[in-house]
Backbone as a printed PyTorch tensor [residue, N CA C, xyz], in Angstrom:
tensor([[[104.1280,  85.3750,  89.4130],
         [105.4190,  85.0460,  88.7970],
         [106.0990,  86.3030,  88.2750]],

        [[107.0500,  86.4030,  88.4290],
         [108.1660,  87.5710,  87.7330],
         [107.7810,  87.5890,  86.2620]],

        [[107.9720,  88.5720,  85.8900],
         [107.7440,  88.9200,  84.3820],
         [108.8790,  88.6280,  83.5220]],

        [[108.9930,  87.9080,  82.6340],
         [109.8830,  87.2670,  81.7930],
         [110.6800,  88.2130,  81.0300]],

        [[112.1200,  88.0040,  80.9270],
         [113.2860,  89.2140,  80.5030],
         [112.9900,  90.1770,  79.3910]],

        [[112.2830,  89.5540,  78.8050],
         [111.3300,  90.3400,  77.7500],
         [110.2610,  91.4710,  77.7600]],

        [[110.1040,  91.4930,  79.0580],
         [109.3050,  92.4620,  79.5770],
         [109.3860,  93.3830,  78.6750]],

        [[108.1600,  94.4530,  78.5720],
         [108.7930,  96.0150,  78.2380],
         [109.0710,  96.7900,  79.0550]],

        [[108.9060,  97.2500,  80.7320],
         [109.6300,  97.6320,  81.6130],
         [111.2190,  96.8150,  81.6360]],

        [[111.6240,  95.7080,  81.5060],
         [113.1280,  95.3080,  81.4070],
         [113.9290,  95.9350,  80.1610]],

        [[112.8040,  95.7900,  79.1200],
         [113.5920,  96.2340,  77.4730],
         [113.8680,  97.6060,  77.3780]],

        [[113.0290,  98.5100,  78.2660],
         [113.4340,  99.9890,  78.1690],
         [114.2620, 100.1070,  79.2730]],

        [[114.4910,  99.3400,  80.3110],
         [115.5840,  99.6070,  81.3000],
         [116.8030,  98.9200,  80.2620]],

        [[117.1630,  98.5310,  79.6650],
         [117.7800,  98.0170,  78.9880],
         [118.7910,  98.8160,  78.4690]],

        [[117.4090,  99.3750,  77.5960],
         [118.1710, 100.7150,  76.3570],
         [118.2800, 101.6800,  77.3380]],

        [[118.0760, 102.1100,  78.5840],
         [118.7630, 103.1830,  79.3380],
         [120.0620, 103.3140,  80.1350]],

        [[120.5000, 101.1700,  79.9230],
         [121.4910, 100.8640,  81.0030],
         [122.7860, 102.5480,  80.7870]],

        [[123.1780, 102.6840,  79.2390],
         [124.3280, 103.7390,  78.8900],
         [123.7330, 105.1240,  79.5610]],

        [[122.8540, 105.3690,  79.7360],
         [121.9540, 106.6580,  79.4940],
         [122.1910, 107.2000,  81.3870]],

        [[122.4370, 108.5150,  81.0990],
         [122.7220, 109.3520,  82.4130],
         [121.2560, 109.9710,  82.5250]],

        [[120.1770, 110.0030,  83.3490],
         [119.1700, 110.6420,  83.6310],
         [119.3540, 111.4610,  84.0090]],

        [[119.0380, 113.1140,  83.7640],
         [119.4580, 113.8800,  84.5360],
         [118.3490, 114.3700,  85.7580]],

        [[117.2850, 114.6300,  84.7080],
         [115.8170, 114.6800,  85.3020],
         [115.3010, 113.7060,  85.3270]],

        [[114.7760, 113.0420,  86.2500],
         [113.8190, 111.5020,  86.2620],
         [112.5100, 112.2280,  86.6950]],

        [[111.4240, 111.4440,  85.7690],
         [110.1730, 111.9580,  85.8200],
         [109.6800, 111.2050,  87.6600]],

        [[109.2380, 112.3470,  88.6540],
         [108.7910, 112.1270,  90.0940],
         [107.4280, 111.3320,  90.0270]],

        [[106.5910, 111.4430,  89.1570],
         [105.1590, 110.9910,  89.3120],
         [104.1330, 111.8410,  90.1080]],

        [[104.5550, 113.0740,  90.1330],
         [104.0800, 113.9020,  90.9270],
         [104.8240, 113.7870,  92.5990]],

        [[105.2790, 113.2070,  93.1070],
         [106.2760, 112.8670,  93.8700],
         [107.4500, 114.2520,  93.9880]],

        [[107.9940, 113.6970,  95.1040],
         [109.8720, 114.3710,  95.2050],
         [110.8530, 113.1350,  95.0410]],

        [[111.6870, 113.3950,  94.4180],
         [112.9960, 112.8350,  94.7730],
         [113.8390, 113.1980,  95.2210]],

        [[113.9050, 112.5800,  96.7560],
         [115.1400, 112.9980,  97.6200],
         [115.9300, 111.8270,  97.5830]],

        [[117.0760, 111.9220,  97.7900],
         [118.4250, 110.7490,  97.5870],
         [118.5480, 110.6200,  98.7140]],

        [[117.9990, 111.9440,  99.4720],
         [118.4160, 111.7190, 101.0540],
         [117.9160, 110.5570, 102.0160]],

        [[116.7450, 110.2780, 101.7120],
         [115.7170, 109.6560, 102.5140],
         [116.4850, 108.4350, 102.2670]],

        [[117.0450, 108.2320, 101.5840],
         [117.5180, 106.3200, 101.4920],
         [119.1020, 106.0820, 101.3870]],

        [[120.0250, 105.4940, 101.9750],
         [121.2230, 105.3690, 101.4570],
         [121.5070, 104.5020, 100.2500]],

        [[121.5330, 105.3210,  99.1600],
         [122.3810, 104.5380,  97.8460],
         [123.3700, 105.7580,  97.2800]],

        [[124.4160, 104.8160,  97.3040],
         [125.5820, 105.2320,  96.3180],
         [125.2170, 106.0930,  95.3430]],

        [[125.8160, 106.4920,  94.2740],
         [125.5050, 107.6560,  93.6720],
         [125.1800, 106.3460,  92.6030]],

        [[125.5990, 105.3180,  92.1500],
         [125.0740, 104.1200,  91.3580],
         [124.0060, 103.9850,  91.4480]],

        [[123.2130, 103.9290,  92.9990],
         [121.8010, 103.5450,  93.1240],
         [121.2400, 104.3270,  92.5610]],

        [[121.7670, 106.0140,  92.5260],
         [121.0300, 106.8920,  92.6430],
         [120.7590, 107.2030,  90.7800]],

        [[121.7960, 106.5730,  90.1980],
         [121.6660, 107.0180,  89.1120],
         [120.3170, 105.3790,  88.3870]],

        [[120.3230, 104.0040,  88.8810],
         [119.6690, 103.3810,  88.8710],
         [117.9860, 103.6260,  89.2520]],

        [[118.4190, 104.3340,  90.0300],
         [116.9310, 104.7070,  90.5890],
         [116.4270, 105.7440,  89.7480]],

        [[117.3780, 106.7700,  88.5470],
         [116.8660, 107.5000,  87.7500],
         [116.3940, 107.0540,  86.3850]],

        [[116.8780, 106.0070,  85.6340],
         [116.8710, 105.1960,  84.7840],
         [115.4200, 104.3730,  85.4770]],

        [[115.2370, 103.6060,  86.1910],
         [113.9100, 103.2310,  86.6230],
         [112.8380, 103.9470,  86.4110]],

        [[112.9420, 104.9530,  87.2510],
         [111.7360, 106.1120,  86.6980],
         [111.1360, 106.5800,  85.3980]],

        [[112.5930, 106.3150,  84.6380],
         [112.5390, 107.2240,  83.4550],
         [111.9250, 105.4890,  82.9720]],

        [[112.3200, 104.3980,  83.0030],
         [111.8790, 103.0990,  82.2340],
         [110.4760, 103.3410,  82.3970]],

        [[110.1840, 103.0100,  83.8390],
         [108.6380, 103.2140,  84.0770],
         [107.9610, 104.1410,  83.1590]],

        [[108.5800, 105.3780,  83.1980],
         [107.7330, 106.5290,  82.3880],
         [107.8200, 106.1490,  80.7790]],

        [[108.5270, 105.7110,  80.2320],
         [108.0810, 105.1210,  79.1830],
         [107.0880, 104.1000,  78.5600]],

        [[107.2420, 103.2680,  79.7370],
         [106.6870, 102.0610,  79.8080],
         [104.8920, 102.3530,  79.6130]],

        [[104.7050, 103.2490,  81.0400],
         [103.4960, 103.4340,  81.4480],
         [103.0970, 104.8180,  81.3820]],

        [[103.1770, 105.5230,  80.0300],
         [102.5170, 106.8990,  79.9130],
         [101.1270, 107.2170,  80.1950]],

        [[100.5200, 105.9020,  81.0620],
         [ 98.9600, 106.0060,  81.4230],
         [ 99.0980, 106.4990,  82.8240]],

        [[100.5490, 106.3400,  83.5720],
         [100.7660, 106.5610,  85.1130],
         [101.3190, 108.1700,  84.8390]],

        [[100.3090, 109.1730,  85.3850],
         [100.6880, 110.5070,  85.5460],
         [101.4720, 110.9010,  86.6960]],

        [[100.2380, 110.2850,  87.6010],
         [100.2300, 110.5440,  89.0570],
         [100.3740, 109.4730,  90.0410]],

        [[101.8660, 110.0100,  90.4880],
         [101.7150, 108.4310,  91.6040],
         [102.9010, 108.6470,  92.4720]],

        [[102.9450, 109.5000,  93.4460],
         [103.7520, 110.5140,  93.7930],
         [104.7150, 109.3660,  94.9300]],

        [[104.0940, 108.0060,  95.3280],
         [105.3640, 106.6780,  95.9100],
         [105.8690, 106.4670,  95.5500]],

        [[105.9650, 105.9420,  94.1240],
         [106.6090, 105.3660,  92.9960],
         [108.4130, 106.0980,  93.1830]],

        [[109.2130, 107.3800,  93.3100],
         [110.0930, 107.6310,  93.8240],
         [110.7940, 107.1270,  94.6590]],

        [[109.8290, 107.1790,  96.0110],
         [110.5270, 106.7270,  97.1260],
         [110.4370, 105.0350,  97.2060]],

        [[109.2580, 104.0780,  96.2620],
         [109.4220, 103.1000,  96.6160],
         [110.3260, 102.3430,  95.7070]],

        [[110.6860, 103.5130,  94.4350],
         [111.9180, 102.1810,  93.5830],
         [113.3550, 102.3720,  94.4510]],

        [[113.5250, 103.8900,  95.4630],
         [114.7140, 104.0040,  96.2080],
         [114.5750, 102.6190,  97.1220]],

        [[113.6290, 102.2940,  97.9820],
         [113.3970, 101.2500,  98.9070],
         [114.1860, 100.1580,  98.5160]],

        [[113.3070, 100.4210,  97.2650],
         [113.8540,  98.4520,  96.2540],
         [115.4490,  98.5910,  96.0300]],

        [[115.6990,  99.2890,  95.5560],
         [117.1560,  99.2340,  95.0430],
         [118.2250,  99.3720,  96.3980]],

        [[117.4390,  99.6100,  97.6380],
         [118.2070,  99.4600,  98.6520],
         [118.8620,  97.9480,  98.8570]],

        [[117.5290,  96.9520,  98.5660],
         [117.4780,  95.9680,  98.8670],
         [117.5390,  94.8140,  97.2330]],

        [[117.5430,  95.3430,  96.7140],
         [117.1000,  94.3500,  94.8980],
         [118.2430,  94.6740,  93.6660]],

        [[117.9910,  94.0990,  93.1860],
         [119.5850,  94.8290,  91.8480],
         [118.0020,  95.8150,  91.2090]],

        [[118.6080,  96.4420,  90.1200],
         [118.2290,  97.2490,  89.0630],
         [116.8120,  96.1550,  88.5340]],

        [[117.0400,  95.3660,  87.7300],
         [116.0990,  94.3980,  86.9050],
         [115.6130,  93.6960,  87.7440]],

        [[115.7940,  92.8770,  89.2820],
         [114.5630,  92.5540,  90.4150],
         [113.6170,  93.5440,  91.1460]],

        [[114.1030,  95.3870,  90.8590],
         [113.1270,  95.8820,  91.4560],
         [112.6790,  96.4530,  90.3600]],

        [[113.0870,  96.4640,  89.1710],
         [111.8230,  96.7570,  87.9390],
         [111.0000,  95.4560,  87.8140]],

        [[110.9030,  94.5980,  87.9040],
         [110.2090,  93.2500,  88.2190],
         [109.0430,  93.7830,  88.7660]],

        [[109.4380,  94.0630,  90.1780],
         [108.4250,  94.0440,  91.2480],
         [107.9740,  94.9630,  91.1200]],

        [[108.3110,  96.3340,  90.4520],
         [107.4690,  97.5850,  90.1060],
         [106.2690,  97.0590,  88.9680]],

        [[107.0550,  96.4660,  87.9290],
         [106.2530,  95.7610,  86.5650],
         [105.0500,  94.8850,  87.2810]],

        [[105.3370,  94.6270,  88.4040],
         [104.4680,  93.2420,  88.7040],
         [103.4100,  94.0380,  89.2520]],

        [[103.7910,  94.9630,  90.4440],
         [102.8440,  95.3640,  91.0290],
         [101.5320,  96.9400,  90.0640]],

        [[102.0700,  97.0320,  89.0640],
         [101.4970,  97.9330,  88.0680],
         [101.1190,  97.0840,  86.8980]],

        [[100.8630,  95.6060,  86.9810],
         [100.2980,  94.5400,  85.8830],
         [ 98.9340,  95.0900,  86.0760]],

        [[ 98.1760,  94.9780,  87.0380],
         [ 96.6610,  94.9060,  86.9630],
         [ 96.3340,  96.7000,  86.8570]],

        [[ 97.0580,  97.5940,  87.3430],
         [ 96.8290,  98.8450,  87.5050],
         [ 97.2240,  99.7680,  86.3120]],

        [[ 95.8960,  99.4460,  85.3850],
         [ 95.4930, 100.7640,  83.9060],
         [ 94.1980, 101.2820,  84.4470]],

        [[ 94.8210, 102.2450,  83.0160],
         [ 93.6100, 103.7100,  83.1630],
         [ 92.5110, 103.1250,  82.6930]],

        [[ 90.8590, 103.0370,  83.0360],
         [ 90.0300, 103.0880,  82.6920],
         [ 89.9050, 103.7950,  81.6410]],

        [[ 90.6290, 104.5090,  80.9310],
         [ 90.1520, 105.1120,  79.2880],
         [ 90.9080, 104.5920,  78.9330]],

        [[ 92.2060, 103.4790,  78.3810],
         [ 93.1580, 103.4210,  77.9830],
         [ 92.8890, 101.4610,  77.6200]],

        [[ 92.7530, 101.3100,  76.5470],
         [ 92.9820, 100.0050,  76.0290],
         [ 94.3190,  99.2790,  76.6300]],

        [[ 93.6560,  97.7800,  76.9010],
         [ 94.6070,  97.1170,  77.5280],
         [ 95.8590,  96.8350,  76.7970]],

        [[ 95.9090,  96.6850,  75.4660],
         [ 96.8740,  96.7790,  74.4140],
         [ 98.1660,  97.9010,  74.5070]],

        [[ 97.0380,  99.2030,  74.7050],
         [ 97.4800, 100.4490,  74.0830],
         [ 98.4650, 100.8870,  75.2420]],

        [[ 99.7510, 101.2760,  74.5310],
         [100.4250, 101.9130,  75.6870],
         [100.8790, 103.5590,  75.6350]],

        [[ 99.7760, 103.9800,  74.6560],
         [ 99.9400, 105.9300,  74.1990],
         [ 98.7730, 106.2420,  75.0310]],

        [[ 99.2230, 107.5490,  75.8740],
         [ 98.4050, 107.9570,  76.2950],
         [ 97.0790, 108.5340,  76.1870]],

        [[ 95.4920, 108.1330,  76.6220],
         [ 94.4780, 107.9750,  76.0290],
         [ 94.0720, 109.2680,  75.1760]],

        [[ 94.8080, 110.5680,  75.7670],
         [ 94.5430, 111.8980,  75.3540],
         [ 95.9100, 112.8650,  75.4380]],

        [[ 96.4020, 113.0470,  74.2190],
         [ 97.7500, 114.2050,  74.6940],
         [ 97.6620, 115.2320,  75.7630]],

        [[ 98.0990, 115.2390,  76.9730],
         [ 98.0350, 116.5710,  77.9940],
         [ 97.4340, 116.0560,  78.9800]],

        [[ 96.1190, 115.1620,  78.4120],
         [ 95.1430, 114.7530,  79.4670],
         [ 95.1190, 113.2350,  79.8330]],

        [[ 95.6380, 112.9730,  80.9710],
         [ 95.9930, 111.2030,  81.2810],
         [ 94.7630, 111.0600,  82.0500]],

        [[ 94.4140, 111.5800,  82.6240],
         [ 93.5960, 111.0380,  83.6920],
         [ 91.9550, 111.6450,  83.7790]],

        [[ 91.5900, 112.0510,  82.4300],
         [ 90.4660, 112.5840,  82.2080],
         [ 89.2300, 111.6030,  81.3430]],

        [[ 87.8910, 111.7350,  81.5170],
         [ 87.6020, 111.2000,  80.3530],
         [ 87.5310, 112.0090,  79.1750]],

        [[ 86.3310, 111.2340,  77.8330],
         [ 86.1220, 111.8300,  76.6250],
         [ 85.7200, 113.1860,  76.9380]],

        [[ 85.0870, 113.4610,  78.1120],
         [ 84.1070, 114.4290,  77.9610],
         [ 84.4250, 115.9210,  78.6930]],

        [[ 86.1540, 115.4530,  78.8760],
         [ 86.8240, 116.7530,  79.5930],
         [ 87.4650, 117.9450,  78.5070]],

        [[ 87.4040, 119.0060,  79.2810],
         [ 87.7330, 119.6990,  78.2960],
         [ 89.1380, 119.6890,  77.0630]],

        [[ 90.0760, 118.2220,  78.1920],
         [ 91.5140, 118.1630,  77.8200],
         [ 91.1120, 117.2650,  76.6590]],

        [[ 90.2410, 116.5690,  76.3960],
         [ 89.9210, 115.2430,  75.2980],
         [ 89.4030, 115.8960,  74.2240]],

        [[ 89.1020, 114.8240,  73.4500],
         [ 88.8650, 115.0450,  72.0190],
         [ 87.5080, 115.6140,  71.9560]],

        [[ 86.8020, 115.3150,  72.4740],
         [ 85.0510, 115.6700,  72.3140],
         [ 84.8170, 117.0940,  73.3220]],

        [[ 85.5620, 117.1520,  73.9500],
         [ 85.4690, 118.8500,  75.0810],
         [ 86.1910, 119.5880,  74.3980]],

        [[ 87.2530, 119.2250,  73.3890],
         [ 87.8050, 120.9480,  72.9380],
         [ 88.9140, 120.9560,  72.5450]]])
């Protein structure tokens, strides 16, 4: 089922509807505008997405599709049906160090490490 308007991926696309992205976080990714035809609307939709996501999910460092697949969606979806389907398809997908609650990242600097890296609390 779609995630209800309340979402927190919808509520931070929300508070970005005014907001000009200039830099949208890639996910380790590129963003090319080229690869997909959208208007400079899409294009600015598709920056606001990224940037929602990256708020949303400071547990997602690395995920270098995520670019090209919210361009896909917005080819085909408004703004709030392809944050849906981004929200939906990143429901089951957290970090193994990161409480299901918790949406701060498990270690400042270090997303994708455990306790015992040098980026965490117990390595240094």
């Amino acid at each position: 089922p779609p995630p209800p308007p309340s979402s927190p991926l919808l509520r931070s696309l929300s508070d970005l509807k005014t907001r000009n992205i200039r830099h949208p976080p890639c996910f380790g990714g590129t963003l090319c505008f080229d690869d997909h035809p959208l208007t400079q609307e899409g294009r600015e939709r598709c920056s606001r997405l990224l940037a929602a996501v990256a708020m949303v999910r400071p547990d997602i460092a690395f995920l270098p599709q995520l670019p090209d697949f919210c361009q896909a969606l917005l080819c085909y979806c408004s703004e709030d049906e392809a944050a849906s389907v981004i929200e939906a398809l990143l429901a089951e997908q957290r970090s193994p160090y990161q409480n299901a609650d918790d949406t701060t990242p498990p270690y400042p600097g270090c997303y994708l490490c455990p306790p015992s890296c040098a980026g965490g609390p117990e390595g240094g």
